mmCIF file of C-alpha atoms in Angstrom:
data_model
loop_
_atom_site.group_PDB
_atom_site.id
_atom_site.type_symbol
_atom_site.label_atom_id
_atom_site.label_comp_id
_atom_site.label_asym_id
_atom_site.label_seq_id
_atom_site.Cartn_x
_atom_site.Cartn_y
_atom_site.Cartn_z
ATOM 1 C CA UNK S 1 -0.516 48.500 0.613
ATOM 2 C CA UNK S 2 -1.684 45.656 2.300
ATOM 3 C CA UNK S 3 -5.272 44.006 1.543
ATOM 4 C CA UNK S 4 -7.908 44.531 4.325
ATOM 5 C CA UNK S 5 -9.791 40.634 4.673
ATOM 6 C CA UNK S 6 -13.594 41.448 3.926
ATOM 7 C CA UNK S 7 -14.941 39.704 7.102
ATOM 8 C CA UNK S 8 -12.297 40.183 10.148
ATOM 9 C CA UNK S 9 -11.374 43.996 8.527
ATOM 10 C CA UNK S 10 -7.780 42.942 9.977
ATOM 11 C CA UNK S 11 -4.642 43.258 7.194
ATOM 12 C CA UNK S 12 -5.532 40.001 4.600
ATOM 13 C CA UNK S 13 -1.708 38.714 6.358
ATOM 14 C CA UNK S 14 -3.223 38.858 9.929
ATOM 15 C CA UNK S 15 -6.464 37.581 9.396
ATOM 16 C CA UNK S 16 -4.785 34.646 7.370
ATOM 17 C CA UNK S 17 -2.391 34.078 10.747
ATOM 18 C CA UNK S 18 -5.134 34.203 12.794
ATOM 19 C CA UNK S 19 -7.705 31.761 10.704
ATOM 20 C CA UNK S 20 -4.481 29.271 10.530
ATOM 21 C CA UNK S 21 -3.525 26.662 13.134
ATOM 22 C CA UNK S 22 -0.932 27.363 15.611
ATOM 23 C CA UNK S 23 2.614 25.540 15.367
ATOM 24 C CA UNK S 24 2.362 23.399 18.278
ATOM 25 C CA UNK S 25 -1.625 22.750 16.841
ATOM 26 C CA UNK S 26 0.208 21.675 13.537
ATOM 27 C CA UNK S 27 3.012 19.330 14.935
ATOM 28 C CA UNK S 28 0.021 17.648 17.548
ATOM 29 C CA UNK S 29 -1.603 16.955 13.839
ATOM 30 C CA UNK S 30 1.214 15.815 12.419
ATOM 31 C CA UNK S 31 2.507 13.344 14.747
ATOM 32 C CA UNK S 32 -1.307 12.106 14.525
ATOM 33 C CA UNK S 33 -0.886 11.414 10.867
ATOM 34 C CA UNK S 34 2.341 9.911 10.758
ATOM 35 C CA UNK S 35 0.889 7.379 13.262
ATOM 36 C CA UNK S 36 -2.087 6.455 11.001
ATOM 37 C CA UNK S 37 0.586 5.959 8.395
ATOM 38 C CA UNK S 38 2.519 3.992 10.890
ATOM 39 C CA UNK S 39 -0.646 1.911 11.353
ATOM 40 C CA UNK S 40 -1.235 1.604 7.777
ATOM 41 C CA UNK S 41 1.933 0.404 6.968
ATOM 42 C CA UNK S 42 1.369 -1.911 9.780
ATOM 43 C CA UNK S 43 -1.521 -3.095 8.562
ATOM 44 C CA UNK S 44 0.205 -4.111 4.612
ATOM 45 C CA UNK S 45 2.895 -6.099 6.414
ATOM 46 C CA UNK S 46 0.105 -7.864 8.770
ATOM 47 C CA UNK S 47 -1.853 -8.134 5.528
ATOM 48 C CA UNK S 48 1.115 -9.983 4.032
ATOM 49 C CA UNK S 49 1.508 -12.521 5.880
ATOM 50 C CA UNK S 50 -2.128 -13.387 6.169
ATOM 51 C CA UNK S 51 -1.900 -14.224 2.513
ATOM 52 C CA UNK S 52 1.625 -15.734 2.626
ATOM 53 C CA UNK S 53 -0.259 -18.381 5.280
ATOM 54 C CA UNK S 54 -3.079 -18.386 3.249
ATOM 55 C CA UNK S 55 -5.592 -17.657 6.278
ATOM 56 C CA UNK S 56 -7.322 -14.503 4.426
ATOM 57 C CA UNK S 57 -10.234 -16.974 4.004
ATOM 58 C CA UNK S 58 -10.025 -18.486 7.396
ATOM 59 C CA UNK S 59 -13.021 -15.915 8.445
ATOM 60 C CA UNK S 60 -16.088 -16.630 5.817
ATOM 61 C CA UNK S 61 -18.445 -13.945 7.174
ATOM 62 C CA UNK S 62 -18.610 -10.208 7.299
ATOM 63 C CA UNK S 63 -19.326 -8.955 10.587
ATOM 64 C CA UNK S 64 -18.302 -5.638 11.158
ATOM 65 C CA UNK S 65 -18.986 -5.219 14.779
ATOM 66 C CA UNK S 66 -20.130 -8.766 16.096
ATOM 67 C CA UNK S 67 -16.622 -9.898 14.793
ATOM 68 C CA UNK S 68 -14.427 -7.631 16.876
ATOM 69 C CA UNK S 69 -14.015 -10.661 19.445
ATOM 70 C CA UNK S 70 -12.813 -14.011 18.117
ATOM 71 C CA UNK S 71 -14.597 -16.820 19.238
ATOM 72 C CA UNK S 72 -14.788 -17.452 23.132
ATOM 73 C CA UNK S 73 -16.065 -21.051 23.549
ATOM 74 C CA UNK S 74 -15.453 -24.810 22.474
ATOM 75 C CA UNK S 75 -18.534 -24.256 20.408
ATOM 76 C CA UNK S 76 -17.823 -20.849 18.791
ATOM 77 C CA UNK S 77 -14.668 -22.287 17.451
ATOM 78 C CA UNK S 78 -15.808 -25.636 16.306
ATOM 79 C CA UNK S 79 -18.778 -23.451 14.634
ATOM 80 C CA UNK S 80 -16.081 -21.303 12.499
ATOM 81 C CA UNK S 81 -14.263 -24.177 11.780
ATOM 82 C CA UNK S 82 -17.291 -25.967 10.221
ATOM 83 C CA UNK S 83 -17.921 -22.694 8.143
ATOM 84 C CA UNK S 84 -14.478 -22.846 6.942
ATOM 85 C CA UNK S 85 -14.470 -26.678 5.337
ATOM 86 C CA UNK S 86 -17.568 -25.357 3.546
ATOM 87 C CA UNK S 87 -15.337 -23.677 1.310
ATOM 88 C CA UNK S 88 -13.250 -25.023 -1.731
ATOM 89 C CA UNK S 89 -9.802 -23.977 -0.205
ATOM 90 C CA UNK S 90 -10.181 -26.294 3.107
ATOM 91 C CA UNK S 91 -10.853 -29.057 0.515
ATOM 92 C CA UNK S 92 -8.334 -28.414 -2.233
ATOM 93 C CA UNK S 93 -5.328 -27.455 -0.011
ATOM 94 C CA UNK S 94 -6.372 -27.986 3.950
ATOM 95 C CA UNK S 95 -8.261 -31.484 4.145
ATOM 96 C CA UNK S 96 -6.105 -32.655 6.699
ATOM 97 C CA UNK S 97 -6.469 -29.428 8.829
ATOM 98 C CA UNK S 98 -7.412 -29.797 12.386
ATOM 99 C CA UNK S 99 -8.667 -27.530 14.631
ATOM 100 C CA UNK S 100 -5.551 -25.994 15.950
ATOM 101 C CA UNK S 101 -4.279 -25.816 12.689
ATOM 102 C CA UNK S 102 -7.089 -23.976 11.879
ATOM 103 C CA UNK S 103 -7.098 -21.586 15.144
ATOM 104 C CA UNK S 104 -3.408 -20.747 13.621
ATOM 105 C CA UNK S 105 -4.931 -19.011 10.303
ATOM 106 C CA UNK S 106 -7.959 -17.625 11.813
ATOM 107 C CA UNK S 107 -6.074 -15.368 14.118
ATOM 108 C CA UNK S 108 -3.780 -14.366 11.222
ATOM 109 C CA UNK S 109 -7.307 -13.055 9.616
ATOM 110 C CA UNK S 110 -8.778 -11.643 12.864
ATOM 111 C CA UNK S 111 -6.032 -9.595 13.774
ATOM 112 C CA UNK S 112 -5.772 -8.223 10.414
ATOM 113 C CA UNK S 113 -9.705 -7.513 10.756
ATOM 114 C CA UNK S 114 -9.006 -5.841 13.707
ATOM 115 C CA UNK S 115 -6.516 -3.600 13.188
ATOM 116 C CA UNK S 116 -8.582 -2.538 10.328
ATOM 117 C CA UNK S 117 -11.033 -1.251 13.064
ATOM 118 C CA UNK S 118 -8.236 0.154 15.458
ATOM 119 C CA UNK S 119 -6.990 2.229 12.286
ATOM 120 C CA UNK S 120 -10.261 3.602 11.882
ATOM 121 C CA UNK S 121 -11.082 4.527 15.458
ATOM 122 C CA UNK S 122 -7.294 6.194 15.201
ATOM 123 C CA UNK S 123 -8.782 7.814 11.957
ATOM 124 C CA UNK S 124 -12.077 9.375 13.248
ATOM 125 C CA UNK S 125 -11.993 10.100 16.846
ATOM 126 C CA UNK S 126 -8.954 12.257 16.461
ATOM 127 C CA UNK S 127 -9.986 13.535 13.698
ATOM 128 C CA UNK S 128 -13.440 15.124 15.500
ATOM 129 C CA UNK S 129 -11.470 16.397 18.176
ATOM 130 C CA UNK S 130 -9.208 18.372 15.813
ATOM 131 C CA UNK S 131 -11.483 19.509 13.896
ATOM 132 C CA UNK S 132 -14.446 20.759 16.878
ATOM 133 C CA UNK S 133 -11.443 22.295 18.713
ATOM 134 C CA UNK S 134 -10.202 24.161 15.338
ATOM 135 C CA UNK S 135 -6.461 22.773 15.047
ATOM 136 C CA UNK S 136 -6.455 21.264 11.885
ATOM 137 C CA UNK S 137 -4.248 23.575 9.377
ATOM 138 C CA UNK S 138 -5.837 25.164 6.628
ATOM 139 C CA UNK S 139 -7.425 22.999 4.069
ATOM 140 C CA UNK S 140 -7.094 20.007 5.747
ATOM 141 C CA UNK S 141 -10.558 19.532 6.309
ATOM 142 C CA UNK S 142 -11.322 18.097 2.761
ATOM 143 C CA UNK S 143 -8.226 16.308 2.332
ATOM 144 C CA UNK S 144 -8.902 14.568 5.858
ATOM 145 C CA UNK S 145 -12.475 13.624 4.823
ATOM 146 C CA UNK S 146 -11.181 11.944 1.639
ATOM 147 C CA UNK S 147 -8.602 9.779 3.430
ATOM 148 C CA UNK S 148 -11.021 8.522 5.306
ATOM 149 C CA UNK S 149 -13.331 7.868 2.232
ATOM 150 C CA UNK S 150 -10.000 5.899 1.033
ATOM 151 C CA UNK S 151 -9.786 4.099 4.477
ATOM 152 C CA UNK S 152 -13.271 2.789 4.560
ATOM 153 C CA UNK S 153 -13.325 1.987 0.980
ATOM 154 C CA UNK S 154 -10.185 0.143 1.730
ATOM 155 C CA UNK S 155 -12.523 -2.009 4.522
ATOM 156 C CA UNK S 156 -15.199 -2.736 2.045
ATOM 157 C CA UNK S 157 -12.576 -3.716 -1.145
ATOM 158 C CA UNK S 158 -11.355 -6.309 1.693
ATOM 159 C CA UNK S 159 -14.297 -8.025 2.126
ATOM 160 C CA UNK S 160 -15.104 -8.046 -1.722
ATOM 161 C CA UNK S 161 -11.550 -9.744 -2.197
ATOM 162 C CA UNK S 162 -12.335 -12.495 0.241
ATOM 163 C CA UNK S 163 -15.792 -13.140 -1.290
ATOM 164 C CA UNK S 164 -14.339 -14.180 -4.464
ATOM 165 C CA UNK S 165 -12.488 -16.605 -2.958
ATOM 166 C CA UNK S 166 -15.169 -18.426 -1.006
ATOM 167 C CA UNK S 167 -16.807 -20.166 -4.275
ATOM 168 C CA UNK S 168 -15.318 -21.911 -7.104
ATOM 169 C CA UNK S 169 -11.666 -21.012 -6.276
ATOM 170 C CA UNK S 170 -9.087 -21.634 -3.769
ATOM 171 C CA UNK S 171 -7.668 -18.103 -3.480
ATOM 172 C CA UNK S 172 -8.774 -14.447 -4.262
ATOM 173 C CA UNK S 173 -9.358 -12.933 -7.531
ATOM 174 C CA UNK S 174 -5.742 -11.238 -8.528
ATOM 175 C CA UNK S 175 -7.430 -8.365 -9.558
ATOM 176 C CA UNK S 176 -9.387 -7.825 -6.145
ATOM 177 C CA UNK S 177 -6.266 -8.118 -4.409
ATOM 178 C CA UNK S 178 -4.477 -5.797 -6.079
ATOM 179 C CA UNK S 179 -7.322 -3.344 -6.311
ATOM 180 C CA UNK S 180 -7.284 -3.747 -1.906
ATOM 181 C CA UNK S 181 -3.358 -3.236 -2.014
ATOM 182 C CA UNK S 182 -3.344 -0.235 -3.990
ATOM 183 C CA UNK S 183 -6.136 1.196 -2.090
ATOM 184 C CA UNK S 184 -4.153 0.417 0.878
ATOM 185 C CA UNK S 185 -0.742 2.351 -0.762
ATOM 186 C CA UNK S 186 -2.517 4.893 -1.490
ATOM 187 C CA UNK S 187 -4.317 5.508 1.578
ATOM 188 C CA UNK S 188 -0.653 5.355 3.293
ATOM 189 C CA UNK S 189 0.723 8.099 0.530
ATOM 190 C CA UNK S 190 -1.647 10.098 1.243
ATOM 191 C CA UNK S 191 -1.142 10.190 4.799
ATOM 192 C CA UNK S 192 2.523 10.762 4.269
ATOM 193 C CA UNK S 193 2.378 13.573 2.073
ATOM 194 C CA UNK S 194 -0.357 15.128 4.313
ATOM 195 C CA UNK S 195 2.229 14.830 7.564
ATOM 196 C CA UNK S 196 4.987 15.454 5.389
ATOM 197 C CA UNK S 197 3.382 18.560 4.500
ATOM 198 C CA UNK S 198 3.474 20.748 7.925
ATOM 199 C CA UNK S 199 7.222 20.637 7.942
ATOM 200 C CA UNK S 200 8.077 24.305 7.968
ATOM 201 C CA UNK S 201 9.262 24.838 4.640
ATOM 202 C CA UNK S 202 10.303 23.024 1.521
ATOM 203 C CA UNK S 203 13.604 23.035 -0.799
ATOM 204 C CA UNK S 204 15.636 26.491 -1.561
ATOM 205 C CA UNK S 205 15.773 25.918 -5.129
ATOM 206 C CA UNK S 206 16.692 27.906 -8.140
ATOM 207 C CA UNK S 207 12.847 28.610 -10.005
ATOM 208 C CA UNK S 208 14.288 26.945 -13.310
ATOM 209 C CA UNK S 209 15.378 23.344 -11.740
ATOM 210 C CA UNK S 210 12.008 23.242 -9.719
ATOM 211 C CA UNK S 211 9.969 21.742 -12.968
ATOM 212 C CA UNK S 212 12.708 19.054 -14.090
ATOM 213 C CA UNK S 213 13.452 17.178 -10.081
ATOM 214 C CA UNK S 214 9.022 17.266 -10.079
ATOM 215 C CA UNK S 215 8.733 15.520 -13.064
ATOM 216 C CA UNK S 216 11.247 12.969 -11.635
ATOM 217 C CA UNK S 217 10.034 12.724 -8.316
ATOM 218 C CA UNK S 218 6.111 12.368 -9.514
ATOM 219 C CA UNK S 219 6.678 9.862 -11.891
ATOM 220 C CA UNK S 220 8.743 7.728 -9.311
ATOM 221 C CA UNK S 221 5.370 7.723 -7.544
ATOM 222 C CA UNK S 222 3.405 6.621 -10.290
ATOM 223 C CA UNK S 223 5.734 4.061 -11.018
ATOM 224 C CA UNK S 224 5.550 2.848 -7.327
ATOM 225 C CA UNK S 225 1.950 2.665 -7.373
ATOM 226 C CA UNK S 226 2.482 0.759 -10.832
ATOM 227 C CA UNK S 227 4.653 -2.109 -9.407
ATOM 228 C CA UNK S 228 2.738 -2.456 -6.043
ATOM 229 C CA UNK S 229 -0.668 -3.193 -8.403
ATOM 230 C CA UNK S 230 1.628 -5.541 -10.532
ATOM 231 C CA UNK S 231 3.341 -6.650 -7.471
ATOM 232 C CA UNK S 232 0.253 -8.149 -6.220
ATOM 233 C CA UNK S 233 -1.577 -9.965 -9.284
ATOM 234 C CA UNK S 234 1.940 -11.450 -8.933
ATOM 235 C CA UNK S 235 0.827 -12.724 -5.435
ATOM 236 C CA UNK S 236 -2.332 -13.370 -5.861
ATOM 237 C CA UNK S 237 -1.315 -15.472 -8.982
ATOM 238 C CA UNK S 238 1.145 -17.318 -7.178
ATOM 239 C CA UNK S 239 3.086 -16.234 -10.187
ATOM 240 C CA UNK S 240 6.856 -15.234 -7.788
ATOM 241 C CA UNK S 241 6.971 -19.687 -7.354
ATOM 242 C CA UNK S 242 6.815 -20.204 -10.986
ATOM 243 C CA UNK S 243 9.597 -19.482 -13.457
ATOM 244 C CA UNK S 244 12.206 -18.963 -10.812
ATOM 245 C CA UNK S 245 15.514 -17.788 -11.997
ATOM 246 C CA UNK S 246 17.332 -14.485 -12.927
ATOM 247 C CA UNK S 247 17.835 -12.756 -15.171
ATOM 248 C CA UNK S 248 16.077 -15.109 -17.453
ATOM 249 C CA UNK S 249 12.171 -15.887 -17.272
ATOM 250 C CA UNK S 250 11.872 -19.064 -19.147
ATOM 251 C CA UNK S 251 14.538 -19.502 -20.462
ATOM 252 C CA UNK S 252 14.313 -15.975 -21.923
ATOM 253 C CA UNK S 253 14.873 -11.874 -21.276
ATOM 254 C CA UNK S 254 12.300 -11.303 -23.475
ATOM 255 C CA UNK S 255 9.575 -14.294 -24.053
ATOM 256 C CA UNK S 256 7.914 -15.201 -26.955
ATOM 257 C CA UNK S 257 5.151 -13.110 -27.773
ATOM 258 C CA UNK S 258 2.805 -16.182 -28.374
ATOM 259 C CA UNK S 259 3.246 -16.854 -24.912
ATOM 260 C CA UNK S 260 3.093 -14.071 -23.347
ATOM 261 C CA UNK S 261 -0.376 -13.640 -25.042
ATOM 262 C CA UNK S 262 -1.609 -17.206 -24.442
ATOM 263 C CA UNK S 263 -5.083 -16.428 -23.231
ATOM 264 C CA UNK S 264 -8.031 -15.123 -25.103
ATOM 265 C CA UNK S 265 -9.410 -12.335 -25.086
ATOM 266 C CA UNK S 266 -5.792 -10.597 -25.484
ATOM 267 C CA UNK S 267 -6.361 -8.525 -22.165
ATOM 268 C CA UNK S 268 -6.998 -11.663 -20.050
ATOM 269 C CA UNK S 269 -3.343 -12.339 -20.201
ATOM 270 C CA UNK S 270 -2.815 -9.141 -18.162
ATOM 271 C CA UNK S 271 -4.180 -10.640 -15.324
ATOM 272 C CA UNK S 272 -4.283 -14.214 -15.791
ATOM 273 C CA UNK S 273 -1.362 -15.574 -17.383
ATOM 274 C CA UNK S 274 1.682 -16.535 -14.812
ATOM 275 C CA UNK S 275 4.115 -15.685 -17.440
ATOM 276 C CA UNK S 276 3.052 -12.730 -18.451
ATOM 277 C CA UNK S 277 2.333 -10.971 -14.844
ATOM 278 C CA UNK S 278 5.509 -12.170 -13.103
ATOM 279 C CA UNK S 279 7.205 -10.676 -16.986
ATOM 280 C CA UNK S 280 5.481 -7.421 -16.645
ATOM 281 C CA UNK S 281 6.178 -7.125 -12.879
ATOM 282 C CA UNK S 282 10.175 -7.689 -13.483
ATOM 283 C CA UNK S 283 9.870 -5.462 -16.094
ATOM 284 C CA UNK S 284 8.713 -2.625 -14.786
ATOM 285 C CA UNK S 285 11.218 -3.014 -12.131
ATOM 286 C CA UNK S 286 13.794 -2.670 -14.432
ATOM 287 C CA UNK S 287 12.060 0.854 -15.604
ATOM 288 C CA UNK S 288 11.455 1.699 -11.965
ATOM 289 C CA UNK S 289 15.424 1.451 -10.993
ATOM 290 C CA UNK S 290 16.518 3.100 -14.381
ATOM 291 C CA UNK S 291 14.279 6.439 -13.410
ATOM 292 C CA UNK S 292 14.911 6.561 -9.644
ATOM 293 C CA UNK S 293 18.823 6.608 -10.577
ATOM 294 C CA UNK S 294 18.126 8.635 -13.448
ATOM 295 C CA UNK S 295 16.259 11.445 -10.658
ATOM 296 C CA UNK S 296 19.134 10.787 -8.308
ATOM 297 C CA UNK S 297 21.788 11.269 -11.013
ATOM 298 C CA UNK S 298 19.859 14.589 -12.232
ATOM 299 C CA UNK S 299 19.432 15.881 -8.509
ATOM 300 C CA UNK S 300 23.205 15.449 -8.086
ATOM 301 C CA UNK S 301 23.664 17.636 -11.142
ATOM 302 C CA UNK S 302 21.917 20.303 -10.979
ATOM 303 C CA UNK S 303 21.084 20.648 -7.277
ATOM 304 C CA UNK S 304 24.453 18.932 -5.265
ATOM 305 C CA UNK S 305 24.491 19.354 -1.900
ATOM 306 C CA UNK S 306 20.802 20.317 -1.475
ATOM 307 C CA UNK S 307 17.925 18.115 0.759
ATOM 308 C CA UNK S 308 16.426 16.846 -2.927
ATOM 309 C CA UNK S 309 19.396 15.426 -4.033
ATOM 310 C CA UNK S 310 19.769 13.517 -0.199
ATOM 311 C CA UNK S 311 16.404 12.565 -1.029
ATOM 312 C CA UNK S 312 16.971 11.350 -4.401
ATOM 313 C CA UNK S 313 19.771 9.471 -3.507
ATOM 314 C CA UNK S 314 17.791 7.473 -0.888
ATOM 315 C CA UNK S 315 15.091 6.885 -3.069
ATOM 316 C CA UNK S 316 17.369 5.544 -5.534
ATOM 317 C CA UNK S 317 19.292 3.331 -2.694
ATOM 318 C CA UNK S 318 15.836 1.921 -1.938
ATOM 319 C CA UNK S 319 14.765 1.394 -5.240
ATOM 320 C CA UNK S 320 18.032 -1.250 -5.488
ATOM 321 C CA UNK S 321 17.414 -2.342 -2.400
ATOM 322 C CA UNK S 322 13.962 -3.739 -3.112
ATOM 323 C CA UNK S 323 15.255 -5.244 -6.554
ATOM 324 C CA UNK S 324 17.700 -7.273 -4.824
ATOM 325 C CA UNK S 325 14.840 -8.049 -2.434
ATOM 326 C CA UNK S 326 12.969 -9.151 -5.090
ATOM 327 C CA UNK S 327 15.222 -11.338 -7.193
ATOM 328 C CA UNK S 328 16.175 -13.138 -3.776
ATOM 329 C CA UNK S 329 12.568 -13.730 -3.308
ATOM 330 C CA UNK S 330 11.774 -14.651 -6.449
ATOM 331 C CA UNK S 331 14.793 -17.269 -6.298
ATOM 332 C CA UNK S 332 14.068 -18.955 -3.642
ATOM 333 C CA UNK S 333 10.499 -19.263 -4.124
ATOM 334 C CA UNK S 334 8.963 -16.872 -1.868
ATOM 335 C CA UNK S 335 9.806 -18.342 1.145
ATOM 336 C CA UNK S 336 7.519 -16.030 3.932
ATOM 337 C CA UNK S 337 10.595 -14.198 5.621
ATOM 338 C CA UNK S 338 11.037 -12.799 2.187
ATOM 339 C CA UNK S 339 7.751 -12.408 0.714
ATOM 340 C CA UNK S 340 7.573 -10.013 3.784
ATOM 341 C CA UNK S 341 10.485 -8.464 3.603
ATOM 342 C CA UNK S 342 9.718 -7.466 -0.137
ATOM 343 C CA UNK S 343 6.189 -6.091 0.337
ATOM 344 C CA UNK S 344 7.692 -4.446 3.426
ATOM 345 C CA UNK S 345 9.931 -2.454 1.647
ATOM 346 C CA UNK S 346 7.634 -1.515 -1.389
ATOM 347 C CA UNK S 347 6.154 0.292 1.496
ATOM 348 C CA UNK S 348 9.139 1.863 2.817
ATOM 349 C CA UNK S 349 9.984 3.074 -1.167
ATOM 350 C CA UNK S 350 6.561 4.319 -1.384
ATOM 351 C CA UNK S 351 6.605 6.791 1.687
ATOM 352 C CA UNK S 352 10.203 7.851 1.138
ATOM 353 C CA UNK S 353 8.883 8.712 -2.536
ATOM 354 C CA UNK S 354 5.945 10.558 -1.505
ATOM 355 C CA UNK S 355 8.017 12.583 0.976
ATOM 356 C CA UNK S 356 10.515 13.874 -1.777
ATOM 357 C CA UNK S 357 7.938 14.202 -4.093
ATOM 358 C CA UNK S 358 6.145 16.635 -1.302
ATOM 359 C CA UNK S 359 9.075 18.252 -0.657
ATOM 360 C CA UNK S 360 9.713 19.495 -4.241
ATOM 361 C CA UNK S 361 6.229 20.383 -3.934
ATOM 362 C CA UNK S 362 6.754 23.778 -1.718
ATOM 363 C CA UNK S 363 10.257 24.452 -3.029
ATOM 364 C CA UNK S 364 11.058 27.653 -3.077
#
């Protein structure tokens, strides 16, 4: 007997139909999200090689609106300039910079600033129209309101970064820029999953292999997210052009635990000593790879032929991909075509993770 819904007094099944979205409503959505993820993604690799030029503190002041145009005059620029040898970085690294040279970073910074602003425009005035014309799916509204808590908390954690850097240091606080990165990651995850999510339907899978590929595909997550926050107190650091060979670090696999805890208090080590962050960074890697082929050897077992164990497979692939990325990287130095490449592809891990991960999610 079906339930009558207490409000429409239609069957509970057609009241449901009728409170959700249409399809063509739901694919109008989720071609809206996968472009904000685009954007996002967009935004990390721009982000990237702001810092790989070093012009994230080419802009010294905050100004959200006033700062949408760069400067327009002589003046203007000579003005920013000015601002900019105020700070320890133009005197520690960039004496010699002249005012081209220093046009170069700015607009690095500017258009990263900006398409900051373009993602949240994308963000919010879709978002209105969507929701006052009633086509966002069910429970969306929430989840919607919360990425864009993440997006302008991601704004504001980019500001705090460059701050530190503006006194008493030529770079940004590690631990800022990794805190902006990860808020970044998991802005774009979340976006992913949420457009991932309005495919039609999920896996076929047996009930009793559902638990086992989740626990695999949710930890790969985690362990993403892990690596990009290690990935950047590794940049930040300038830790990937120290101690640059493979598979050794130092000489060693595993180094001395007196230097690896050089620094006191113990924990400072986490974040401030080179050895230890780019050691913890290559580590993880190694436990990263050794679980993604670990899921893709599982999926092939117990669910061969099947979308998750496609999936799996390519998250795997990735996964090796981005090693070999990184030891190249690290190798050479981190030369800027491959410092981009690598943080590029952390990204492209991250959303193929998140989409197997949702997939599993609805299997059934």
């Amino acid at each position: 007997m079906k339930k009558i819904h207490s409000i429409t007094g239609l069957p509970h099944t057609r009241a449901e139909s009728l409170s959700a979205a249409p399809p063509a409503s739901h694919r109008a959505v989720a071609i809206w999200l996968w472009s904000l993820a685009g954007l996002v993604f967009l935004m990390v690799i721009v982000g990237g090689a702001t810092r790989l030029t070093e012009s994230g503190l080419s802009i010294t002041e905050w100004k959200p609106l006033t700062g949408i145009l760069p400067p327009l005059s002589a003046d203007g620029w000579r003005a920013e300039f000015e601002n900019y040898k105020k700070i320890p970085q133009y005197a520690r690294i960039f004496p010699d910079m002249d005012l081209g040279g220093f046009k170069f970073i700015f607009l690095f910074e500017w258009s990263h600033r900006l398409l900051g602003r373009l993602i949240g425009l994308a963000m919010v005035v879709p978002l209105v129209y969507f929701w006052a014309k009633g086509r966002l799916p069910l429970g969306f509204k929430p989840k919607l309101l919360g990425v864009l808590m993440l997006g302008a908390l991601q704004g504001f954690a980019g500001w705090w970064m460059v701050k530190s850097g503006l006194t008493g240091r030529v770079e940004v606080a590690q631990e800022r820029l990794a805190i902006h990165l990860l808020l970044a990651s998991l802005t774009f995850a979340a976006l992913v999953w949420l457009a991932a999510s309005l495919k039609a339907r999920g896996d076929e899978l047996p009930q009793h292999l559902r638990p086992g590929l989740k626990w695999f595909a949710g930890g790969t997550v985690l362990l993403v997210l892990l690596q990009i926050g290690l990935g950047a107190l590794v940049a930040g650091l300038r830790a990937g052009r120290a101690f640059n060979t493979w598979p050794l670090i130092d000489g060693y696999f595993w180094p001395p635990l007196d230097k690896l805890t050089l620094l006191s208090p113990l924990w400072r080590n986490f974040l401030d000593n080179v050895l230890l962050v780019q050691f913890q960074h290559r580590m993880t890697a190694y436990v990263l790879l050794a679980v993604a082929l670990a899921q893709a050897l599982y999926a092939s077992r117990v669910a061969a032929g099947s979308r998750a164990e496609r999936r799996a497979l390519a998250v795997a692939g990735l996964v090796a991909m981005q090693a070999l990325i990184g030891i190249v990287t690290l190798v050479l130095a981190v030369p800027l075509w491959t410092g981009l490449l690598h943080q590029t592809f952390a990204m492209i891990v991250l959303g193929m993770a998140v989409a197997h991960a949702q997939a599993l999610s609805k299997a059934g």
